[in-house]
């Protein structure tokens, strides 16, 4: 029987909060009716929205706070002033054990800073990483880190690979995912020392529940060559924004092309079902939800501009991770490479 999950929700984070948040968790609960929600934010705004969803209201508890982490608040300010905000209280609920996952569409930098301060990193993890599913020709892959760590050493990359593989096993349901390091070439001699050192450790770690395939290049990400792409946060964030921008470019150019003449408008009518399928596959709301991996608790980050459907996607992913005990999976996998970590440091220093 599936574990009943409690989600701590920052109702005030995001461009369209709290309306988008309440509508999103209502949609998610139709798929997981046993889920309960602890909702943090301005009760005067939240309660009227819940009245439109009686079943959700019965499964929810509202915790009032007027303090909010704003979109322009610096991480240092969030650490000083955000502990009693809707974001901070949702994270504290995970630490206290009253909730299984915290979710927010608010300020990413502030959420990462508060998450690290309140939950701390797992034993064996030096730095948490941000990961998210990406649309590919094969369906979905994940990439990490997407911006939490600008510079990474070999140990960080090995840890990211283990966490990313555990995430894929949990959320995408792949028992033995393929993993590769993003590099400037697929040859063994290409790339920085840290990347090559991480590759050596992953090749030697035969007991991990993953298939390390070596290196991939940027054009392999969209092709879905592997299930998990591992890189530093600087490169990962640039690649993610480039992919999102390319998707918007394609959508806009196709729209212009089909509006350019009567014949192209007729062509659109004949191909509209296929184009809608393409649009849905590229829509960020259908792949919404980045998770901070490596913390002593689950934290889900939704896009700030997500709509209700996008927020619901993030909530359902969070429920999957909690029901499949992602934290435990990562801990067990980390235990498979105790000796290799020292080798990674030595290789990086060399």
mmCIF file of C-alpha atoms in Angstrom:
data_model
loop_
_atom_site.group_PDB
_atom_site.id
_atom_site.type_symbol
_atom_site.label_atom_id
_atom_site.label_comp_id
_atom_site.label_asym_id
_atom_site.label_seq_id
_atom_site.Cartn_x
_atom_site.Cartn_y
_atom_site.Cartn_z
ATOM 1 C CA UNK A 1 0.000 0.000 0.000
ATOM 2 C CA UNK A 2 1.388 3.403 -1.001
ATOM 3 C CA UNK A 3 2.617 5.598 1.802
ATOM 4 C CA UNK A 4 0.392 8.558 2.642
ATOM 5 C CA UNK A 5 2.365 11.741 2.115
ATOM 6 C CA UNK A 6 2.103 15.175 3.732
ATOM 7 C CA UNK A 7 3.276 18.137 1.630
ATOM 8 C CA UNK A 8 4.374 21.429 3.231
ATOM 9 C CA UNK A 9 3.352 24.139 0.760
ATOM 10 C CA UNK A 10 4.701 27.679 0.511
ATOM 11 C CA UNK A 11 1.435 29.212 -0.706
ATOM 12 C CA UNK A 12 2.893 32.685 -1.213
ATOM 13 C CA UNK A 13 5.797 31.839 -3.554
ATOM 14 C CA UNK A 14 5.501 32.344 -7.318
ATOM 15 C CA UNK A 15 4.296 34.942 -9.789
ATOM 16 C CA UNK A 16 0.632 33.927 -9.495
ATOM 17 C CA UNK A 17 0.430 32.847 -5.859
ATOM 18 C CA UNK A 18 -1.588 31.932 -3.919
ATOM 19 C CA UNK A 19 -4.298 31.195 -6.513
ATOM 20 C CA UNK A 20 -2.048 29.120 -8.755
ATOM 21 C CA UNK A 21 -0.708 27.187 -5.763
ATOM 22 C CA UNK A 22 -4.103 26.196 -4.361
ATOM 23 C CA UNK A 23 -5.448 25.248 -7.794
ATOM 24 C CA UNK A 24 -2.289 23.227 -8.476
ATOM 25 C CA UNK A 25 -2.431 21.176 -5.285
ATOM 26 C CA UNK A 26 -6.144 20.584 -5.896
ATOM 27 C CA UNK A 27 -5.302 19.090 -9.315
ATOM 28 C CA UNK A 28 -2.500 16.969 -7.852
ATOM 29 C CA UNK A 29 -4.753 15.579 -5.134
ATOM 30 C CA UNK A 30 -7.132 14.117 -7.725
ATOM 31 C CA UNK A 31 -4.280 11.760 -8.697
ATOM 32 C CA UNK A 32 -3.170 11.118 -5.099
ATOM 33 C CA UNK A 33 -6.343 11.456 -2.990
ATOM 34 C CA UNK A 34 -4.602 10.270 0.179
ATOM 35 C CA UNK A 35 -2.191 13.207 0.238
ATOM 36 C CA UNK A 36 -2.427 15.792 2.996
ATOM 37 C CA UNK A 37 -1.232 19.393 2.802
ATOM 38 C CA UNK A 38 0.152 21.834 5.341
ATOM 39 C CA UNK A 39 -0.298 25.237 3.726
ATOM 40 C CA UNK A 40 1.762 28.209 4.926
ATOM 41 C CA UNK A 41 0.862 31.801 4.129
ATOM 42 C CA UNK A 42 -1.712 34.539 4.541
ATOM 43 C CA UNK A 43 -4.830 32.833 5.870
ATOM 44 C CA UNK A 44 -7.086 35.661 4.652
ATOM 45 C CA UNK A 45 -6.035 34.951 1.060
ATOM 46 C CA UNK A 46 -5.809 31.156 1.318
ATOM 47 C CA UNK A 47 -9.091 30.259 3.063
ATOM 48 C CA UNK A 48 -11.417 31.724 0.370
ATOM 49 C CA UNK A 49 -9.482 29.822 -2.310
ATOM 50 C CA UNK A 50 -9.835 26.558 -0.385
ATOM 51 C CA UNK A 51 -13.590 27.032 -0.115
ATOM 52 C CA UNK A 52 -13.804 26.259 -3.837
ATOM 53 C CA UNK A 53 -12.170 22.869 -3.199
ATOM 54 C CA UNK A 54 -13.988 21.246 -0.297
ATOM 55 C CA UNK A 55 -12.180 17.887 -0.480
ATOM 56 C CA UNK A 56 -8.807 19.634 -0.531
ATOM 57 C CA UNK A 57 -9.853 21.855 2.373
ATOM 58 C CA UNK A 58 -10.741 18.763 4.405
ATOM 59 C CA UNK A 59 -7.259 17.325 3.762
ATOM 60 C CA UNK A 60 -5.401 20.576 4.476
ATOM 61 C CA UNK A 61 -4.310 22.603 7.458
ATOM 62 C CA UNK A 62 -3.506 26.291 7.053
ATOM 63 C CA UNK A 63 -0.704 27.885 9.107
ATOM 64 C CA UNK A 64 -0.931 31.651 9.078
ATOM 65 C CA UNK A 65 2.035 33.918 8.521
ATOM 66 C CA UNK A 66 2.222 37.360 6.941
ATOM 67 C CA UNK A 67 5.955 37.088 6.311
ATOM 68 C CA UNK A 68 6.973 36.325 2.725
ATOM 69 C CA UNK A 69 10.298 35.794 0.945
ATOM 70 C CA UNK A 70 10.042 38.175 -1.997
ATOM 71 C CA UNK A 71 11.389 37.483 -5.479
ATOM 72 C CA UNK A 72 14.098 40.146 -5.123
ATOM 73 C CA UNK A 73 15.291 39.124 -1.650
ATOM 74 C CA UNK A 74 18.947 38.107 -1.508
ATOM 75 C CA UNK A 75 19.824 34.730 0.039
ATOM 76 C CA UNK A 76 21.621 36.469 2.911
ATOM 77 C CA UNK A 77 18.492 38.497 3.640
ATOM 78 C CA UNK A 78 16.354 35.369 3.514
ATOM 79 C CA UNK A 79 18.598 33.704 6.094
ATOM 80 C CA UNK A 80 18.207 36.689 8.434
ATOM 81 C CA UNK A 81 14.524 37.427 7.907
ATOM 82 C CA UNK A 82 12.916 34.386 6.302
ATOM 83 C CA UNK A 83 12.800 31.789 9.060
ATOM 84 C CA UNK A 84 9.172 32.660 9.917
ATOM 85 C CA UNK A 85 8.095 33.238 6.327
ATOM 86 C CA UNK A 86 5.803 30.878 4.433
ATOM 87 C CA UNK A 87 8.900 29.401 2.763
ATOM 88 C CA UNK A 88 10.882 29.037 5.984
ATOM 89 C CA UNK A 89 8.010 27.458 7.922
ATOM 90 C CA UNK A 90 7.388 24.908 5.133
ATOM 91 C CA UNK A 91 11.041 23.851 5.311
ATOM 92 C CA UNK A 92 10.922 23.685 9.103
ATOM 93 C CA UNK A 93 7.958 21.305 8.847
ATOM 94 C CA UNK A 94 10.140 18.854 6.905
ATOM 95 C CA UNK A 95 12.910 19.144 9.488
ATOM 96 C CA UNK A 96 10.465 18.553 12.341
ATOM 97 C CA UNK A 97 9.026 15.500 10.594
ATOM 98 C CA UNK A 98 5.485 16.842 10.326
ATOM 99 C CA UNK A 99 5.781 16.918 6.500
ATOM 100 C CA UNK A 100 7.541 14.654 3.996
ATOM 101 C CA UNK A 101 8.300 17.275 1.327
ATOM 102 C CA UNK A 102 8.394 21.067 1.094
ATOM 103 C CA UNK A 103 7.432 22.779 -2.169
ATOM 104 C CA UNK A 104 7.759 26.393 -3.233
ATOM 105 C CA UNK A 105 7.592 28.429 -6.433
ATOM 106 C CA UNK A 106 9.407 31.296 -4.737
ATOM 107 C CA UNK A 107 12.890 32.813 -4.918
ATOM 108 C CA UNK A 108 15.323 30.021 -5.941
ATOM 109 C CA UNK A 109 18.413 31.460 -4.252
ATOM 110 C CA UNK A 110 16.553 32.099 -1.027
ATOM 111 C CA UNK A 111 15.015 28.615 -1.094
ATOM 112 C CA UNK A 112 18.429 26.992 -1.529
ATOM 113 C CA UNK A 113 19.983 29.080 1.253
ATOM 114 C CA UNK A 114 17.166 28.376 3.714
ATOM 115 C CA UNK A 115 17.068 24.689 2.765
ATOM 116 C CA UNK A 116 20.779 24.224 3.425
ATOM 117 C CA UNK A 117 20.570 26.152 6.701
ATOM 118 C CA UNK A 118 17.476 24.407 8.062
ATOM 119 C CA UNK A 119 17.897 20.854 6.709
ATOM 120 C CA UNK A 120 21.695 20.581 6.301
ATOM 121 C CA UNK A 121 23.364 18.243 3.825
ATOM 122 C CA UNK A 122 23.233 14.452 4.027
ATOM 123 C CA UNK A 123 26.259 12.518 5.342
ATOM 124 C CA UNK A 124 28.534 11.833 2.390
ATOM 125 C CA UNK A 125 27.306 14.821 0.374
ATOM 126 C CA UNK A 126 29.475 17.925 0.150
ATOM 127 C CA UNK A 127 27.002 20.110 -1.744
ATOM 128 C CA UNK A 128 23.334 19.728 -2.673
ATOM 129 C CA UNK A 129 22.455 19.916 -6.359
ATOM 130 C CA UNK A 130 19.417 21.123 -8.274
ATOM 131 C CA UNK A 131 17.970 18.716 -10.841
ATOM 132 C CA UNK A 132 14.915 18.645 -13.066
ATOM 133 C CA UNK A 133 13.461 16.508 -15.881
ATOM 134 C CA UNK A 134 14.045 17.737 -19.448
ATOM 135 C CA UNK A 135 12.108 16.809 -22.615
ATOM 136 C CA UNK A 136 14.149 14.784 -25.116
ATOM 137 C CA UNK A 137 13.608 12.777 -28.289
ATOM 138 C CA UNK A 138 13.368 9.640 -26.130
ATOM 139 C CA UNK A 139 10.963 11.099 -23.573
ATOM 140 C CA UNK A 140 12.615 12.614 -20.492
ATOM 141 C CA UNK A 141 16.114 12.830 -19.063
ATOM 142 C CA UNK A 142 17.437 14.689 -16.029
ATOM 143 C CA UNK A 143 20.432 16.974 -15.667
ATOM 144 C CA UNK A 144 22.264 18.211 -12.607
ATOM 145 C CA UNK A 145 23.514 20.526 -11.319
ATOM 146 C CA UNK A 146 21.301 23.263 -12.777
ATOM 147 C CA UNK A 147 22.774 26.224 -10.934
ATOM 148 C CA UNK A 148 23.284 25.541 -7.241
ATOM 149 C CA UNK A 149 27.087 25.075 -7.540
ATOM 150 C CA UNK A 150 28.991 27.178 -10.061
ATOM 151 C CA UNK A 151 32.261 25.294 -9.556
ATOM 152 C CA UNK A 152 32.512 21.577 -8.776
ATOM 153 C CA UNK A 153 35.343 19.140 -8.080
ATOM 154 C CA UNK A 154 35.444 15.440 -8.960
ATOM 155 C CA UNK A 155 33.850 14.374 -5.651
ATOM 156 C CA UNK A 156 30.892 16.679 -6.297
ATOM 157 C CA UNK A 157 30.355 15.239 -9.777
ATOM 158 C CA UNK A 158 30.444 11.657 -8.494
ATOM 159 C CA UNK A 159 27.904 12.520 -5.806
ATOM 160 C CA UNK A 160 25.694 14.268 -8.394
ATOM 161 C CA UNK A 161 25.781 11.127 -10.554
ATOM 162 C CA UNK A 162 24.632 8.943 -7.658
ATOM 163 C CA UNK A 163 21.870 11.342 -6.632
ATOM 164 C CA UNK A 164 20.678 11.821 -10.219
ATOM 165 C CA UNK A 165 20.469 8.072 -10.795
ATOM 166 C CA UNK A 166 18.458 7.603 -7.581
ATOM 167 C CA UNK A 167 16.110 10.392 -8.687
ATOM 168 C CA UNK A 168 15.525 8.721 -12.067
ATOM 169 C CA UNK A 169 14.831 5.370 -10.403
ATOM 170 C CA UNK A 170 12.257 7.064 -8.190
ATOM 171 C CA UNK A 171 10.517 9.543 -10.493
ATOM 172 C CA UNK A 172 10.971 8.040 -13.968
ATOM 173 C CA UNK A 173 10.832 4.414 -12.829
ATOM 174 C CA UNK A 174 14.059 3.228 -14.500
ATOM 175 C CA UNK A 175 15.763 0.507 -12.457
ATOM 176 C CA UNK A 176 19.260 0.857 -13.967
ATOM 177 C CA UNK A 177 19.579 4.343 -15.505
ATOM 178 C CA UNK A 178 22.375 5.389 -17.857
ATOM 179 C CA UNK A 179 24.618 8.201 -16.599
ATOM 180 C CA UNK A 180 27.196 10.356 -18.390
ATOM 181 C CA UNK A 181 29.341 13.414 -17.689
ATOM 182 C CA UNK A 182 28.837 16.481 -19.907
ATOM 183 C CA UNK A 183 32.123 17.268 -21.636
ATOM 184 C CA UNK A 184 33.639 19.054 -24.653
ATOM 185 C CA UNK A 185 34.141 15.689 -26.386
ATOM 186 C CA UNK A 186 33.494 12.008 -25.868
ATOM 187 C CA UNK A 187 37.157 10.960 -25.955
ATOM 188 C CA UNK A 188 38.717 9.887 -22.647
ATOM 189 C CA UNK A 189 41.441 12.575 -22.827
ATOM 190 C CA UNK A 190 38.987 15.471 -23.297
ATOM 191 C CA UNK A 191 37.869 17.854 -20.571
ATOM 192 C CA UNK A 192 39.036 19.185 -17.239
ATOM 193 C CA UNK A 193 40.925 17.114 -14.682
ATOM 194 C CA UNK A 194 37.913 17.029 -12.362
ATOM 195 C CA UNK A 195 35.688 15.543 -15.070
ATOM 196 C CA UNK A 196 38.189 12.853 -16.014
ATOM 197 C CA UNK A 197 38.812 11.989 -12.342
ATOM 198 C CA UNK A 198 35.077 11.652 -11.699
ATOM 199 C CA UNK A 199 34.802 9.377 -14.723
ATOM 200 C CA UNK A 200 37.489 7.069 -13.319
ATOM 201 C CA UNK A 201 35.624 6.660 -10.031
ATOM 202 C CA UNK A 202 32.292 6.004 -11.729
ATOM 203 C CA UNK A 203 33.862 3.411 -14.021
ATOM 204 C CA UNK A 204 35.367 1.634 -11.000
ATOM 205 C CA UNK A 205 32.139 1.659 -8.942
ATOM 206 C CA UNK A 206 30.635 -1.520 -10.365
ATOM 207 C CA UNK A 207 28.097 -2.091 -7.600
ATOM 208 C CA UNK A 208 26.167 1.134 -8.094
ATOM 209 C CA UNK A 209 22.645 0.752 -9.587
ATOM 210 C CA UNK A 210 23.537 2.769 -12.692
ATOM 211 C CA UNK A 211 25.283 2.365 -16.045
ATOM 212 C CA UNK A 212 28.083 4.883 -16.487
ATOM 213 C CA UNK A 213 28.568 5.389 -20.234
ATOM 214 C CA UNK A 214 31.367 7.993 -20.207
ATOM 215 C CA UNK A 215 31.090 11.458 -21.731
ATOM 216 C CA UNK A 216 28.377 13.211 -23.733
ATOM 217 C CA UNK A 217 28.350 16.549 -25.546
ATOM 218 C CA UNK A 218 25.784 19.331 -25.538
ATOM 219 C CA UNK A 219 23.926 18.073 -28.608
ATOM 220 C CA UNK A 220 23.362 14.734 -26.851
ATOM 221 C CA UNK A 221 21.187 16.315 -24.147
ATOM 222 C CA UNK A 222 18.126 16.889 -26.340
ATOM 223 C CA UNK A 223 18.678 13.590 -28.106
ATOM 224 C CA UNK A 224 18.185 11.769 -24.805
ATOM 225 C CA UNK A 225 21.327 9.673 -25.267
ATOM 226 C CA UNK A 226 21.444 8.988 -21.506
ATOM 227 C CA UNK A 227 18.996 9.206 -18.623
ATOM 228 C CA UNK A 228 21.211 11.379 -16.367
ATOM 229 C CA UNK A 229 23.540 14.158 -17.541
ATOM 230 C CA UNK A 230 26.009 15.319 -14.874
ATOM 231 C CA UNK A 231 27.773 18.690 -14.960
ATOM 232 C CA UNK A 232 28.644 21.713 -12.810
ATOM 233 C CA UNK A 233 26.009 24.306 -11.975
ATOM 234 C CA UNK A 234 27.389 27.000 -14.273
ATOM 235 C CA UNK A 235 27.308 24.808 -17.386
ATOM 236 C CA UNK A 236 24.061 23.123 -16.409
ATOM 237 C CA UNK A 237 22.217 26.400 -15.917
ATOM 238 C CA UNK A 238 23.425 27.769 -19.252
ATOM 239 C CA UNK A 239 22.390 24.538 -21.020
ATOM 240 C CA UNK A 240 18.958 24.580 -19.342
ATOM 241 C CA UNK A 241 18.249 28.218 -20.268
ATOM 242 C CA UNK A 242 19.451 27.551 -23.814
ATOM 243 C CA UNK A 243 17.093 24.583 -24.134
ATOM 244 C CA UNK A 244 14.142 26.577 -22.781
ATOM 245 C CA UNK A 245 14.942 29.480 -25.102
ATOM 246 C CA UNK A 246 15.212 27.159 -28.098
ATOM 247 C CA UNK A 247 11.822 25.637 -27.309
ATOM 248 C CA UNK A 248 10.234 29.103 -27.206
ATOM 249 C CA UNK A 249 12.042 30.048 -30.433
ATOM 250 C CA UNK A 250 10.716 26.968 -32.236
ATOM 251 C CA UNK A 251 7.184 27.612 -31.031
ATOM 252 C CA UNK A 252 7.263 31.263 -32.120
ATOM 253 C CA UNK A 253 8.829 30.557 -35.522
ATOM 254 C CA UNK A 254 6.303 27.801 -36.248
ATOM 255 C CA UNK A 255 3.485 30.150 -35.279
ATOM 256 C CA UNK A 256 4.780 32.873 -37.593
ATOM 257 C CA UNK A 257 5.245 30.415 -40.438
ATOM 258 C CA UNK A 258 1.705 29.046 -40.190
ATOM 259 C CA UNK A 259 0.235 32.553 -40.005
ATOM 260 C CA UNK A 260 2.153 33.859 -43.019
ATOM 261 C CA UNK A 261 -0.318 32.940 -45.801
ATOM 262 C CA UNK A 262 -3.597 31.240 -46.584
ATOM 263 C CA UNK A 263 -1.847 28.067 -47.720
ATOM 264 C CA UNK A 264 0.195 27.810 -44.518
ATOM 265 C CA UNK A 265 -2.943 28.372 -42.440
ATOM 266 C CA UNK A 266 -4.515 25.478 -44.309
ATOM 267 C CA UNK A 267 -1.398 23.437 -43.585
ATOM 268 C CA UNK A 268 -1.817 24.196 -39.902
ATOM 269 C CA UNK A 269 -5.389 22.884 -39.949
ATOM 270 C CA UNK A 270 -4.144 19.623 -41.453
ATOM 271 C CA UNK A 271 -1.275 19.223 -38.980
ATOM 272 C CA UNK A 272 -2.669 20.818 -35.833
ATOM 273 C CA UNK A 273 -2.923 17.572 -33.862
ATOM 274 C CA UNK A 274 0.772 16.829 -34.373
ATOM 275 C CA UNK A 275 1.723 20.415 -33.556
ATOM 276 C CA UNK A 276 -0.278 20.326 -30.336
ATOM 277 C CA UNK A 277 1.543 17.144 -29.366
ATOM 278 C CA UNK A 278 4.866 18.908 -30.018
ATOM 279 C CA UNK A 279 3.757 21.918 -27.985
ATOM 280 C CA UNK A 280 2.735 19.740 -25.057
ATOM 281 C CA UNK A 281 6.051 17.866 -25.136
ATOM 282 C CA UNK A 282 8.025 21.127 -25.055
ATOM 283 C CA UNK A 283 5.770 22.919 -22.547
ATOM 284 C CA UNK A 284 7.839 23.569 -19.372
ATOM 285 C CA UNK A 285 4.701 23.124 -17.266
ATOM 286 C CA UNK A 286 4.620 19.435 -18.216
ATOM 287 C CA UNK A 287 8.182 18.969 -16.910
ATOM 288 C CA UNK A 288 7.986 21.393 -13.997
ATOM 289 C CA UNK A 289 9.680 20.771 -10.688
ATOM 290 C CA UNK A 290 13.329 20.897 -9.749
ATOM 291 C CA UNK A 291 14.449 19.128 -6.588
ATOM 292 C CA UNK A 292 17.354 19.970 -4.290
ATOM 293 C CA UNK A 293 19.143 16.646 -3.882
ATOM 294 C CA UNK A 294 21.577 15.922 -1.051
ATOM 295 C CA UNK A 295 19.677 17.483 1.855
ATOM 296 C CA UNK A 296 18.299 15.790 4.975
ATOM 297 C CA UNK A 297 14.824 16.254 3.569
ATOM 298 C CA UNK A 298 13.027 16.681 0.258
ATOM 299 C CA UNK A 299 12.617 20.157 -1.210
ATOM 300 C CA UNK A 300 10.835 20.731 -4.524
ATOM 301 C CA UNK A 301 11.271 23.978 -6.491
ATOM 302 C CA UNK A 302 8.547 24.927 -8.963
ATOM 303 C CA UNK A 303 9.076 27.504 -11.711
ATOM 304 C CA UNK A 304 8.007 30.900 -10.458
ATOM 305 C CA UNK A 305 5.941 31.491 -13.583
ATOM 306 C CA UNK A 306 4.287 28.058 -13.595
ATOM 307 C CA UNK A 307 0.550 27.766 -14.029
ATOM 308 C CA UNK A 308 -1.664 25.510 -11.916
ATOM 309 C CA UNK A 309 -1.022 22.511 -14.149
ATOM 310 C CA UNK A 310 2.725 23.065 -13.847
ATOM 311 C CA UNK A 311 2.548 23.321 -10.062
ATOM 312 C CA UNK A 312 0.476 20.126 -9.977
ATOM 313 C CA UNK A 313 3.225 18.370 -11.974
ATOM 314 C CA UNK A 314 5.781 19.436 -9.380
ATOM 315 C CA UNK A 315 3.558 18.217 -6.527
ATOM 316 C CA UNK A 316 3.036 14.791 -8.112
ATOM 317 C CA UNK A 317 6.806 14.399 -8.583
ATOM 318 C CA UNK A 318 7.300 15.332 -4.924
ATOM 319 C CA UNK A 319 4.788 12.672 -3.879
ATOM 320 C CA UNK A 320 6.604 10.061 -5.982
ATOM 321 C CA UNK A 321 9.918 10.901 -4.306
ATOM 322 C CA UNK A 322 8.436 10.700 -0.820
ATOM 323 C CA UNK A 323 6.574 7.434 -1.436
ATOM 324 C CA UNK A 324 9.707 5.805 -2.865
ATOM 325 C CA UNK A 325 11.939 7.137 -0.058
ATOM 326 C CA UNK A 326 14.462 8.938 -2.274
ATOM 327 C CA UNK A 327 16.600 10.032 0.697
ATOM 328 C CA UNK A 328 17.123 6.406 1.739
ATOM 329 C CA UNK A 329 18.029 5.350 -1.802
ATOM 330 C CA UNK A 330 20.707 8.037 -2.056
ATOM 331 C CA UNK A 331 22.157 7.083 1.334
ATOM 332 C CA UNK A 332 22.376 3.407 0.373
ATOM 333 C CA UNK A 333 24.035 4.198 -2.957
ATOM 334 C CA UNK A 334 26.594 6.482 -1.320
ATOM 335 C CA UNK A 335 27.671 3.594 0.901
ATOM 336 C CA UNK A 336 28.803 1.731 -2.214
ATOM 337 C CA UNK A 337 31.753 4.077 -2.834
ATOM 338 C CA UNK A 338 33.448 4.816 0.541
ATOM 339 C CA UNK A 339 36.921 3.956 -0.732
ATOM 340 C CA UNK A 340 36.475 5.621 -4.105
ATOM 341 C CA UNK A 341 35.944 9.088 -2.615
ATOM 342 C CA UNK A 342 39.542 9.284 -1.423
ATOM 343 C CA UNK A 343 40.722 8.120 -4.840
ATOM 344 C CA UNK A 344 38.714 10.935 -6.426
ATOM 345 C CA UNK A 345 40.419 13.570 -4.285
ATOM 346 C CA UNK A 346 43.838 12.168 -5.091
ATOM 347 C CA UNK A 347 43.080 12.078 -8.809
ATOM 348 C CA UNK A 348 41.800 15.657 -8.733
ATOM 349 C CA UNK A 349 44.896 16.859 -6.920
ATOM 350 C CA UNK A 350 47.112 15.068 -9.426
#
